[in-house]
Amino acid sequence: MSLSGEMPAHTNESLLPSASYHKVCVEAAKDERKRPSLYERFKPQLLILAFAFVSLGLYLLTKDTIAQSLEHENKHSDKNLNASIPLVPTRPYKDTAIHLPVLPTYGSAEQAQLGFDHVYVIHHLGHPDKLVRMAKLLQMLRITAEFVPVLPIPKARLPSPMVQPLEHMQEWHTRHRIYRDMLEAGYRSALILDDSVDMELNIKTIMRAVHKHLPPNWDMFFPGHCGAFESSQPRPSDRLPALRHANMPICLHAHAVSQKGARRIVANLGPSPTTDEIISMAIMRLKERGQLQMYSLDTPVFAPRPADSQARKGSLLAGNKKLQISAVNHLDTWKTGRHPRKMDASA
């Protein structure tokens, strides 16, 4: 090559890259780009391995959570409540060491059990304050009820994998056990309350009016609920405007079940959950399929107590309206020996 950069005349052009050589190089580069990387070649195997590690971690976490929950339940078994509830005796629940109040019979079912054959009160272990307050509240209102504990589930009976958190599974077991107990005892109807509820002071008067107009085909009735649209539902009777065909009352803190309704629930829902759907939503699903006839009140007359942490969460729901005359607010008056004003004269 000369200093001017021009190609000497004697240069052999056969030594320069030909057009076919360039074409081969371009094709080779394309093939190199098409060849999958190491990650892409083993991507399915890597994803499976990652999923396995995540599953193992979740299992170990759930296992520890279950053990801690069971340990908590064992430490808070409410064994020594006699000193806390001096007004009524206590006795062990069935074959357990859990002592629960035994309320006297205050009269006929219409008076003492709010018109139902039986009243159950679900007690969550580890909260004796709720149990004591509920026992005193029922005594003040002269309501006869049976306390039922939420029992821990033995480790041997826990499913693998866990389809629901432990507390939801215990809730399912407890309510299903109550429905079965109701059928075995032959009760035609039962009212089921949580031990954290408050109620209207004149609840007996309210329930007498409800029973006069509650249609005979009812399966479930919700005097307390979290439904937001119950007031927009049609009325089964114009003589009691507050009574409605239920829309989606949700929440089970205060509901009644007929014998027919309990039989349908037990027939369609097993004693343990098989999916992540909690029992309240599973029951609502039966209603959507036309298997349960539900009624509710447009304004609940039972409500979770505001002092309860779970009640504060539930109070955000539209259906949890403030009671007109809270019975709990009259407990201090009753404990001093004075009869609360505006309470049922026939109580």
mmCIF file of C-alpha atoms in Angstrom:
data_model
loop_
_atom_site.group_PDB
_atom_site.id
_atom_site.type_symbol
_atom_site.label_atom_id
_atom_site.label_comp_id
_atom_site.label_asym_id
_atom_site.label_seq_id
_atom_site.Cartn_x
_atom_site.Cartn_y
_atom_site.Cartn_z
ATOM 1 C CA MET A 1 0.000 0.000 0.000
ATOM 2 C CA SER A 2 1.351 3.482 -0.902
ATOM 3 C CA LEU A 3 1.516 6.436 1.453
ATOM 4 C CA SER A 4 -1.516 7.868 -0.259
ATOM 5 C CA GLY A 5 -3.613 4.841 0.953
ATOM 6 C CA GLU A 6 -4.254 3.580 -2.525
ATOM 7 C CA MET A 7 -4.065 -0.136 -3.277
ATOM 8 C CA PRO A 8 -0.974 -1.047 -5.299
ATOM 9 C CA ALA A 9 -1.663 -2.321 -8.723
ATOM 10 C CA HIS A 10 0.064 -5.616 -8.013
ATOM 11 C CA THR A 11 -2.193 -6.561 -5.005
ATOM 12 C CA ASN A 12 -3.892 -9.977 -5.376
ATOM 13 C CA GLU A 13 -7.666 -9.405 -5.059
ATOM 14 C CA SER A 14 -8.246 -13.101 -4.334
ATOM 15 C CA LEU A 15 -6.876 -12.518 -0.831
ATOM 16 C CA LEU A 16 -9.741 -10.116 0.031
ATOM 17 C CA PRO A 17 -12.930 -11.473 1.725
ATOM 18 C CA SER A 18 -15.447 -12.474 -0.858
ATOM 19 C CA ALA A 19 -19.203 -11.728 -0.748
ATOM 20 C CA SER A 20 -19.948 -15.402 -0.028
ATOM 21 C CA TYR A 21 -17.627 -15.301 2.985
ATOM 22 C CA HIS A 22 -19.510 -12.307 4.395
ATOM 23 C CA LYS A 23 -22.778 -14.169 3.946
ATOM 24 C CA VAL A 24 -21.471 -17.181 5.849
ATOM 25 C CA CYS A 25 -20.330 -14.959 8.728
ATOM 26 C CA VAL A 26 -23.737 -13.240 8.941
ATOM 27 C CA GLU A 27 -25.560 -16.577 9.017
ATOM 28 C CA ALA A 28 -23.209 -17.876 11.719
ATOM 29 C CA ALA A 29 -23.920 -14.809 13.846
ATOM 30 C CA LYS A 30 -27.673 -15.327 13.451
ATOM 31 C CA ASP A 31 -27.327 -18.977 14.496
ATOM 32 C CA GLU A 32 -25.343 -17.884 17.560
ATOM 33 C CA ARG A 33 -28.115 -15.471 18.567
ATOM 34 C CA LYS A 34 -30.774 -18.171 18.112
ATOM 35 C CA ARG A 35 -28.949 -20.645 20.355
ATOM 36 C CA PRO A 36 -30.705 -20.613 23.818
ATOM 37 C CA SER A 37 -28.766 -19.469 26.849
ATOM 38 C CA LEU A 38 -28.000 -21.769 29.778
ATOM 39 C CA TYR A 39 -30.845 -20.197 31.819
ATOM 40 C CA GLU A 40 -33.375 -20.661 29.010
ATOM 41 C CA ARG A 41 -32.341 -24.283 28.513
ATOM 42 C CA PHE A 42 -32.864 -25.133 32.198
ATOM 43 C CA LYS A 43 -35.644 -22.624 32.991
ATOM 44 C CA PRO A 44 -38.386 -25.274 33.744
ATOM 45 C CA GLN A 45 -36.088 -27.170 36.096
ATOM 46 C CA LEU A 46 -35.058 -23.970 37.876
ATOM 47 C CA LEU A 47 -38.698 -22.911 38.367
ATOM 48 C CA ILE A 48 -39.597 -26.312 39.817
ATOM 49 C CA LEU A 49 -36.641 -26.110 42.188
ATOM 50 C CA ALA A 50 -37.617 -22.574 43.301
ATOM 51 C CA PHE A 51 -41.214 -23.679 43.880
ATOM 52 C CA ALA A 52 -39.990 -26.604 45.981
ATOM 53 C CA PHE A 53 -37.890 -24.300 48.187
ATOM 54 C CA VAL A 54 -40.833 -21.876 48.656
ATOM 55 C CA SER A 55 -43.188 -24.746 49.533
ATOM 56 C CA LEU A 56 -40.710 -26.098 52.068
ATOM 57 C CA GLY A 57 -40.375 -22.671 53.649
ATOM 58 C CA LEU A 58 -44.145 -22.213 53.890
ATOM 59 C CA TYR A 59 -44.530 -25.662 55.410
ATOM 60 C CA LEU A 60 -41.918 -24.964 58.085
ATOM 61 C CA LEU A 61 -43.502 -21.567 58.820
ATOM 62 C CA THR A 62 -47.015 -23.063 59.071
ATOM 63 C CA LYS A 63 -45.732 -25.887 61.250
ATOM 64 C CA ASP A 64 -44.240 -23.427 63.743
ATOM 65 C CA THR A 65 -47.424 -21.298 63.679
ATOM 66 C CA ILE A 66 -49.592 -24.340 64.415
ATOM 67 C CA ALA A 67 -47.358 -25.387 67.300
ATOM 68 C CA GLN A 68 -47.456 -21.882 68.770
ATOM 69 C CA SER A 69 -51.250 -21.700 68.435
ATOM 70 C CA LEU A 70 -51.711 -25.064 70.124
ATOM 71 C CA GLU A 71 -49.349 -24.035 72.918
ATOM 72 C CA HIS A 72 -51.319 -20.793 73.353
ATOM 73 C CA GLU A 73 -54.614 -22.689 73.558
ATOM 74 C CA ASN A 74 -53.211 -25.060 76.171
ATOM 75 C CA LYS A 75 -51.979 -22.174 78.307
ATOM 76 C CA HIS A 76 -55.377 -20.414 78.157
ATOM 77 C CA SER A 77 -57.834 -23.184 78.883
ATOM 78 C CA ASP A 78 -60.106 -21.171 81.238
ATOM 79 C CA LYS A 79 -59.849 -23.880 83.903
ATOM 80 C CA ASN A 80 -60.222 -21.640 86.966
ATOM 81 C CA LEU A 81 -63.231 -19.422 86.412
ATOM 82 C CA ASN A 82 -65.160 -20.178 89.583
ATOM 83 C CA ALA A 83 -63.757 -17.101 91.316
ATOM 84 C CA SER A 84 -64.540 -14.924 88.287
ATOM 85 C CA ILE A 85 -68.198 -15.963 88.027
ATOM 86 C CA PRO A 86 -69.614 -16.054 91.562
ATOM 87 C CA LEU A 87 -73.243 -15.783 90.441
ATOM 88 C CA VAL A 88 -73.526 -19.181 88.728
ATOM 89 C CA PRO A 89 -71.790 -22.547 89.119
ATOM 90 C CA THR A 90 -69.376 -23.920 86.542
ATOM 91 C CA ARG A 91 -68.674 -27.443 85.373
ATOM 92 C CA PRO A 92 -66.285 -29.129 82.920
ATOM 93 C CA TYR A 93 -67.438 -29.180 79.314
ATOM 94 C CA LYS A 94 -68.119 -32.837 78.478
ATOM 95 C CA ASP A 95 -64.895 -34.847 78.867
ATOM 96 C CA THR A 96 -62.547 -31.832 78.919
ATOM 97 C CA ALA A 97 -60.959 -29.836 81.734
ATOM 98 C CA ILE A 98 -62.541 -26.601 80.458
ATOM 99 C CA HIS A 99 -64.929 -25.140 83.052
ATOM 100 C CA LEU A 100 -67.874 -23.175 81.708
ATOM 101 C CA PRO A 101 -70.835 -21.434 83.397
ATOM 102 C CA VAL A 102 -74.068 -23.355 83.910
ATOM 103 C CA LEU A 103 -77.001 -20.955 83.673
ATOM 104 C CA PRO A 104 -80.329 -21.774 85.328
ATOM 105 C CA THR A 105 -83.567 -22.272 83.438
ATOM 106 C CA TYR A 106 -85.377 -18.957 83.620
ATOM 107 C CA GLY A 107 -88.732 -20.135 82.300
ATOM 108 C CA SER A 108 -90.286 -21.258 79.048
ATOM 109 C CA ALA A 109 -88.408 -21.348 75.770
ATOM 110 C CA GLU A 110 -90.330 -18.288 74.603
ATOM 111 C CA GLN A 111 -89.005 -16.277 77.528
ATOM 112 C CA ALA A 112 -85.690 -17.841 78.518
ATOM 113 C CA GLN A 113 -84.430 -18.870 75.055
ATOM 114 C CA LEU A 114 -85.818 -16.023 72.959
ATOM 115 C CA GLY A 115 -88.382 -18.298 71.306
ATOM 116 C CA PHE A 116 -85.895 -20.985 70.198
ATOM 117 C CA ASP A 117 -85.541 -24.544 71.467
ATOM 118 C CA HIS A 118 -81.958 -23.891 72.540
ATOM 119 C CA VAL A 119 -79.342 -21.153 72.758
ATOM 120 C CA TYR A 120 -75.622 -21.854 72.224
ATOM 121 C CA VAL A 121 -72.847 -19.410 73.129
ATOM 122 C CA ILE A 122 -69.461 -20.037 71.498
ATOM 123 C CA HIS A 123 -66.529 -19.265 73.785
ATOM 124 C CA HIS A 124 -63.020 -18.672 72.432
ATOM 125 C CA LEU A 125 -60.442 -20.001 74.871
ATOM 126 C CA GLY A 126 -57.924 -17.575 76.251
ATOM 127 C CA HIS A 127 -60.510 -14.784 76.736
ATOM 128 C CA PRO A 128 -62.119 -15.406 80.147
ATOM 129 C CA ASP A 129 -63.142 -11.746 80.355
ATOM 130 C CA LYS A 130 -65.554 -12.281 77.456
ATOM 131 C CA LEU A 131 -66.935 -15.402 79.108
ATOM 132 C CA VAL A 132 -67.536 -13.667 82.446
ATOM 133 C CA ARG A 133 -69.180 -10.648 80.832
ATOM 134 C CA MET A 134 -71.421 -12.806 78.634
ATOM 135 C CA ALA A 135 -72.486 -14.964 81.593
ATOM 136 C CA LYS A 136 -73.446 -11.862 83.569
ATOM 137 C CA LEU A 137 -75.229 -10.345 80.580
ATOM 138 C CA LEU A 138 -77.365 -13.466 80.107
ATOM 139 C CA GLN A 139 -78.151 -13.544 83.825
ATOM 140 C CA MET A 140 -79.260 -9.913 83.769
ATOM 141 C CA LEU A 141 -81.547 -10.580 80.797
ATOM 142 C CA ARG A 142 -82.598 -13.966 82.249
ATOM 143 C CA ILE A 143 -81.638 -15.913 79.126
ATOM 144 C CA THR A 144 -80.767 -19.598 79.428
ATOM 145 C CA ALA A 145 -77.887 -20.737 77.215
ATOM 146 C CA GLU A 146 -75.290 -23.469 76.858
ATOM 147 C CA PHE A 147 -71.645 -22.418 76.533
ATOM 148 C CA VAL A 148 -69.605 -24.311 73.929
ATOM 149 C CA PRO A 149 -65.798 -23.881 73.712
ATOM 150 C CA VAL A 150 -63.757 -23.631 70.530
ATOM 151 C CA LEU A 151 -61.618 -26.710 71.113
ATOM 152 C CA PRO A 152 -58.040 -27.050 69.841
ATOM 153 C CA ILE A 153 -57.625 -29.545 67.001
ATOM 154 C CA PRO A 154 -55.245 -32.424 67.864
ATOM 155 C CA LYS A 155 -52.102 -32.465 65.734
ATOM 156 C CA ALA A 156 -52.991 -35.920 64.445
ATOM 157 C CA ARG A 157 -56.214 -34.537 62.942
ATOM 158 C CA LEU A 158 -54.648 -31.565 61.202
ATOM 159 C CA PRO A 159 -54.765 -31.957 57.407
ATOM 160 C CA SER A 160 -51.687 -31.779 55.253
ATOM 161 C CA PRO A 161 -51.440 -29.396 53.587
ATOM 162 C CA MET A 162 -53.334 -26.857 55.713
ATOM 163 C CA VAL A 163 -56.131 -25.440 53.540
ATOM 164 C CA GLN A 164 -57.004 -22.703 56.060
ATOM 165 C CA PRO A 165 -55.385 -20.920 59.019
ATOM 166 C CA LEU A 166 -55.756 -22.879 62.243
ATOM 167 C CA GLU A 167 -58.246 -20.451 63.835
ATOM 168 C CA HIS A 168 -60.579 -20.714 60.821
ATOM 169 C CA MET A 169 -60.425 -24.501 60.938
ATOM 170 C CA GLN A 170 -61.278 -24.482 64.660
ATOM 171 C CA GLU A 171 -64.212 -22.173 63.931
ATOM 172 C CA TRP A 172 -65.453 -24.580 61.243
ATOM 173 C CA HIS A 173 -65.148 -27.604 63.552
ATOM 174 C CA THR A 174 -66.980 -25.829 66.391
ATOM 175 C CA ARG A 175 -69.939 -24.623 64.361
ATOM 176 C CA HIS A 176 -70.290 -27.925 62.535
ATOM 177 C CA ARG A 177 -70.252 -29.680 65.922
ATOM 178 C CA ILE A 178 -73.060 -27.411 67.147
ATOM 179 C CA TYR A 179 -75.208 -28.130 64.089
ATOM 180 C CA ARG A 180 -74.715 -31.876 64.619
ATOM 181 C CA ASP A 181 -75.439 -31.587 68.349
ATOM 182 C CA MET A 182 -78.622 -29.697 67.553
ATOM 183 C CA LEU A 183 -79.814 -32.517 65.282
ATOM 184 C CA GLU A 184 -78.847 -35.243 67.768
ATOM 185 C CA ALA A 185 -80.740 -33.454 70.557
ATOM 186 C CA GLY A 186 -83.810 -33.043 68.338
ATOM 187 C CA TYR A 187 -83.989 -29.248 68.701
ATOM 188 C CA ARG A 188 -86.342 -27.704 66.174
ATOM 189 C CA SER A 189 -84.404 -24.449 66.267
ATOM 190 C CA ALA A 190 -81.388 -22.918 67.967
ATOM 191 C CA LEU A 191 -79.856 -19.481 68.382
ATOM 192 C CA ILE A 192 -76.040 -19.425 68.146
ATOM 193 C CA LEU A 193 -74.138 -16.465 69.605
ATOM 194 C CA ASP A 194 -70.478 -15.555 70.000
ATOM 195 C CA ASP A 195 -69.417 -14.678 73.544
ATOM 196 C CA SER A 196 -68.338 -11.222 72.332
ATOM 197 C CA VAL A 197 -71.787 -9.942 71.294
ATOM 198 C CA ASP A 198 -73.930 -7.215 72.764
ATOM 199 C CA MET A 199 -77.677 -7.013 72.206
ATOM 200 C CA GLU A 200 -80.614 -4.667 72.540
ATOM 201 C CA LEU A 201 -81.813 -4.324 76.128
ATOM 202 C CA ASN A 202 -85.374 -5.222 75.089
ATOM 203 C CA ILE A 203 -84.252 -8.234 73.039
ATOM 204 C CA LYS A 204 -87.072 -10.434 74.356
ATOM 205 C CA THR A 205 -89.753 -8.047 73.124
ATOM 206 C CA ILE A 206 -88.039 -7.815 69.740
ATOM 207 C CA MET A 207 -87.745 -11.591 69.337
ATOM 208 C CA ARG A 208 -91.385 -12.173 70.305
ATOM 209 C CA ALA A 209 -92.417 -9.882 67.442
ATOM 210 C CA VAL A 210 -90.022 -11.647 65.047
ATOM 211 C CA HIS A 211 -91.383 -15.121 65.798
ATOM 212 C CA LYS A 212 -94.919 -13.969 65.015
ATOM 213 C CA HIS A 213 -93.938 -13.093 61.441
ATOM 214 C CA LEU A 214 -90.952 -15.316 60.627
ATOM 215 C CA PRO A 215 -92.082 -17.537 57.702
ATOM 216 C CA PRO A 216 -92.345 -21.248 58.582
ATOM 217 C CA ASN A 217 -89.997 -22.222 55.730
ATOM 218 C CA TRP A 218 -86.969 -20.480 57.270
ATOM 219 C CA ASP A 219 -83.637 -22.316 57.412
ATOM 220 C CA MET A 220 -81.483 -19.539 58.846
ATOM 221 C CA PHE A 221 -82.344 -16.237 60.493
ATOM 222 C CA PHE A 222 -79.845 -13.424 61.155
ATOM 223 C CA PRO A 223 -80.820 -11.015 63.978
ATOM 224 C CA GLY A 224 -77.169 -9.916 63.888
ATOM 225 C CA HIS A 225 -75.091 -9.686 60.704
ATOM 226 C CA CYS A 226 -72.575 -7.684 58.655
ATOM 227 C CA GLY A 227 -74.692 -7.347 55.522
ATOM 228 C CA ALA A 228 -74.735 -3.964 53.819
ATOM 229 C CA PHE A 229 -77.858 -4.332 51.679
ATOM 230 C CA GLU A 230 -80.381 -6.114 53.908
ATOM 231 C CA SER A 231 -82.601 -3.035 54.157
ATOM 232 C CA SER A 232 -83.082 -3.021 50.368
ATOM 233 C CA GLN A 233 -84.450 -6.588 50.297
ATOM 234 C CA PRO A 234 -88.179 -7.407 50.027
ATOM 235 C CA ARG A 235 -90.233 -7.981 53.172
ATOM 236 C CA PRO A 236 -91.927 -11.355 53.782
ATOM 237 C CA SER A 237 -94.540 -9.543 55.875
ATOM 238 C CA ASP A 238 -95.689 -5.925 55.898
ATOM 239 C CA ARG A 239 -96.668 -6.332 59.539
ATOM 240 C CA LEU A 240 -92.995 -6.399 60.566
ATOM 241 C CA PRO A 241 -91.119 -3.979 58.265
ATOM 242 C CA ALA A 242 -87.711 -4.812 59.796
ATOM 243 C CA LEU A 243 -87.880 -8.468 58.682
ATOM 244 C CA ARG A 244 -86.341 -9.086 55.261
ATOM 245 C CA HIS A 245 -85.450 -11.802 52.812
ATOM 246 C CA ALA A 246 -81.695 -12.038 53.413
ATOM 247 C CA ASN A 247 -79.321 -10.766 50.757
ATOM 248 C CA MET A 248 -75.817 -11.635 51.991
ATOM 249 C CA PRO A 249 -75.791 -11.262 55.801
ATOM 250 C CA ILE A 250 -72.327 -12.902 56.115
ATOM 251 C CA CYS A 251 -70.948 -12.947 59.737
ATOM 252 C CA LEU A 252 -72.122 -15.688 62.115
ATOM 253 C CA HIS A 253 -71.816 -13.879 65.464
ATOM 254 C CA ALA A 254 -75.608 -14.030 65.987
ATOM 255 C CA HIS A 255 -77.715 -16.359 63.853
ATOM 256 C CA ALA A 256 -80.469 -18.918 64.284
ATOM 257 C CA VAL A 257 -80.833 -22.249 62.502
ATOM 258 C CA SER A 258 -83.915 -24.403 62.074
ATOM 259 C CA GLN A 259 -83.704 -28.181 62.213
ATOM 260 C CA LYS A 260 -84.189 -28.309 58.459
ATOM 261 C CA GLY A 261 -81.449 -25.743 57.931
ATOM 262 C CA ALA A 262 -78.987 -27.568 60.198
ATOM 263 C CA ARG A 263 -79.667 -30.818 58.363
ATOM 264 C CA ARG A 264 -78.914 -29.184 54.995
ATOM 265 C CA ILE A 265 -75.701 -27.598 56.274
ATOM 266 C CA VAL A 266 -74.423 -30.880 57.722
ATOM 267 C CA ALA A 267 -75.377 -32.751 54.534
ATOM 268 C CA ASN A 268 -73.510 -30.315 52.269
ATOM 269 C CA LEU A 269 -70.537 -29.283 54.410
ATOM 270 C CA GLY A 270 -68.170 -31.774 55.992
ATOM 271 C CA PRO A 271 -66.853 -31.541 59.579
ATOM 272 C CA SER A 272 -63.555 -30.166 58.207
ATOM 273 C CA PRO A 273 -62.942 -27.668 55.375
ATOM 274 C CA THR A 274 -61.523 -28.973 52.095
ATOM 275 C CA THR A 275 -60.823 -25.551 50.521
ATOM 276 C CA ASP A 276 -59.707 -22.123 51.714
ATOM 277 C CA GLU A 277 -63.341 -20.948 51.940
ATOM 278 C CA ILE A 278 -64.285 -20.124 55.562
ATOM 279 C CA ILE A 279 -67.507 -21.576 56.969
ATOM 280 C CA SER A 280 -69.529 -18.340 56.809
ATOM 281 C CA MET A 281 -68.852 -18.011 53.080
ATOM 282 C CA ALA A 282 -69.472 -21.728 52.494
ATOM 283 C CA ILE A 283 -72.909 -21.303 54.094
ATOM 284 C CA MET A 284 -73.593 -18.239 51.934
ATOM 285 C CA ARG A 285 -72.705 -20.368 48.914
ATOM 286 C CA LEU A 286 -75.482 -22.807 49.867
ATOM 287 C CA LYS A 287 -77.867 -19.866 49.982
ATOM 288 C CA GLU A 288 -76.780 -18.753 46.501
ATOM 289 C CA ARG A 289 -77.511 -22.253 45.192
ATOM 290 C CA GLY A 290 -81.026 -22.118 46.644
ATOM 291 C CA GLN A 291 -80.356 -24.735 49.327
ATOM 292 C CA LEU A 292 -80.975 -22.446 52.317
ATOM 293 C CA GLN A 293 -83.852 -20.039 52.875
ATOM 294 C CA MET A 294 -82.496 -17.068 54.864
ATOM 295 C CA TYR A 295 -84.102 -14.087 56.569
ATOM 296 C CA SER A 296 -82.553 -11.141 58.387
ATOM 297 C CA LEU A 297 -83.384 -7.863 60.100
ATOM 298 C CA ASP A 298 -82.629 -4.657 58.229
ATOM 299 C CA THR A 299 -81.099 -3.259 61.448
ATOM 300 C CA PRO A 300 -79.197 -5.834 63.567
ATOM 301 C CA VAL A 301 -80.281 -6.246 67.189
ATOM 302 C CA PHE A 302 -77.097 -8.175 68.091
ATOM 303 C CA ALA A 303 -73.687 -6.613 67.480
ATOM 304 C CA PRO A 304 -70.034 -7.325 68.340
ATOM 305 C CA ARG A 305 -68.911 -5.363 71.378
ATOM 306 C CA PRO A 306 -66.783 -2.326 70.448
ATOM 307 C CA ALA A 307 -64.205 -3.238 73.123
ATOM 308 C CA ASP A 308 -63.361 -6.436 71.281
ATOM 309 C CA SER A 309 -60.474 -6.087 68.807
ATOM 310 C CA GLN A 310 -62.251 -8.300 66.287
ATOM 311 C CA ALA A 311 -65.385 -6.227 66.729
ATOM 312 C CA ARG A 312 -63.480 -3.064 65.823
ATOM 313 C CA LYS A 313 -62.531 -4.669 62.526
ATOM 314 C CA GLY A 314 -66.085 -5.855 61.974
ATOM 315 C CA SER A 315 -67.543 -2.451 62.847
ATOM 316 C CA LEU A 316 -66.119 -1.124 59.589
ATOM 317 C CA LEU A 317 -68.608 -3.313 57.737
ATOM 318 C CA ALA A 318 -71.790 -1.555 56.732
ATOM 319 C CA GLY A 319 -74.130 -3.981 58.499
ATOM 320 C CA ASN A 320 -72.660 -3.437 61.964
ATOM 321 C CA LYS A 321 -74.790 -0.536 63.149
ATOM 322 C CA LYS A 322 -74.800 0.845 66.666
ATOM 323 C CA LEU A 323 -77.422 -0.629 68.973
ATOM 324 C CA GLN A 324 -80.178 1.681 70.150
ATOM 325 C CA ILE A 325 -80.051 0.572 73.816
ATOM 326 C CA SER A 326 -77.016 -1.568 74.586
ATOM 327 C CA ALA A 327 -77.595 -4.253 77.193
ATOM 328 C CA VAL A 328 -73.888 -4.353 78.067
ATOM 329 C CA ASN A 329 -73.998 -0.671 79.022
ATOM 330 C CA HIS A 330 -76.547 -1.544 81.708
ATOM 331 C CA LEU A 331 -74.479 -4.241 83.412
ATOM 332 C CA ASP A 332 -73.074 -1.822 85.998
ATOM 333 C CA THR A 333 -76.589 -0.712 86.907
ATOM 334 C CA TRP A 334 -77.719 -4.314 87.258
ATOM 335 C CA LYS A 335 -74.707 -5.282 89.436
ATOM 336 C CA THR A 336 -75.664 -2.579 91.958
ATOM 337 C CA GLY A 337 -79.048 -4.236 92.399
ATOM 338 C CA ARG A 338 -81.075 -1.691 90.443
ATOM 339 C CA HIS A 339 -83.291 -2.897 87.604
ATOM 340 C CA PRO A 340 -82.217 -1.350 84.261
ATOM 341 C CA ARG A 341 -84.813 0.967 82.801
ATOM 342 C CA LYS A 342 -86.552 0.075 79.549
ATOM 343 C CA MET A 343 -85.750 -3.632 79.978
ATOM 344 C CA ASP A 344 -88.516 -6.128 79.241
ATOM 345 C CA ALA A 345 -91.026 -6.143 82.054
ATOM 346 C CA SER A 346 -91.536 -9.875 81.452
ATOM 347 C CA ALA A 347 -87.805 -10.644 81.597
#
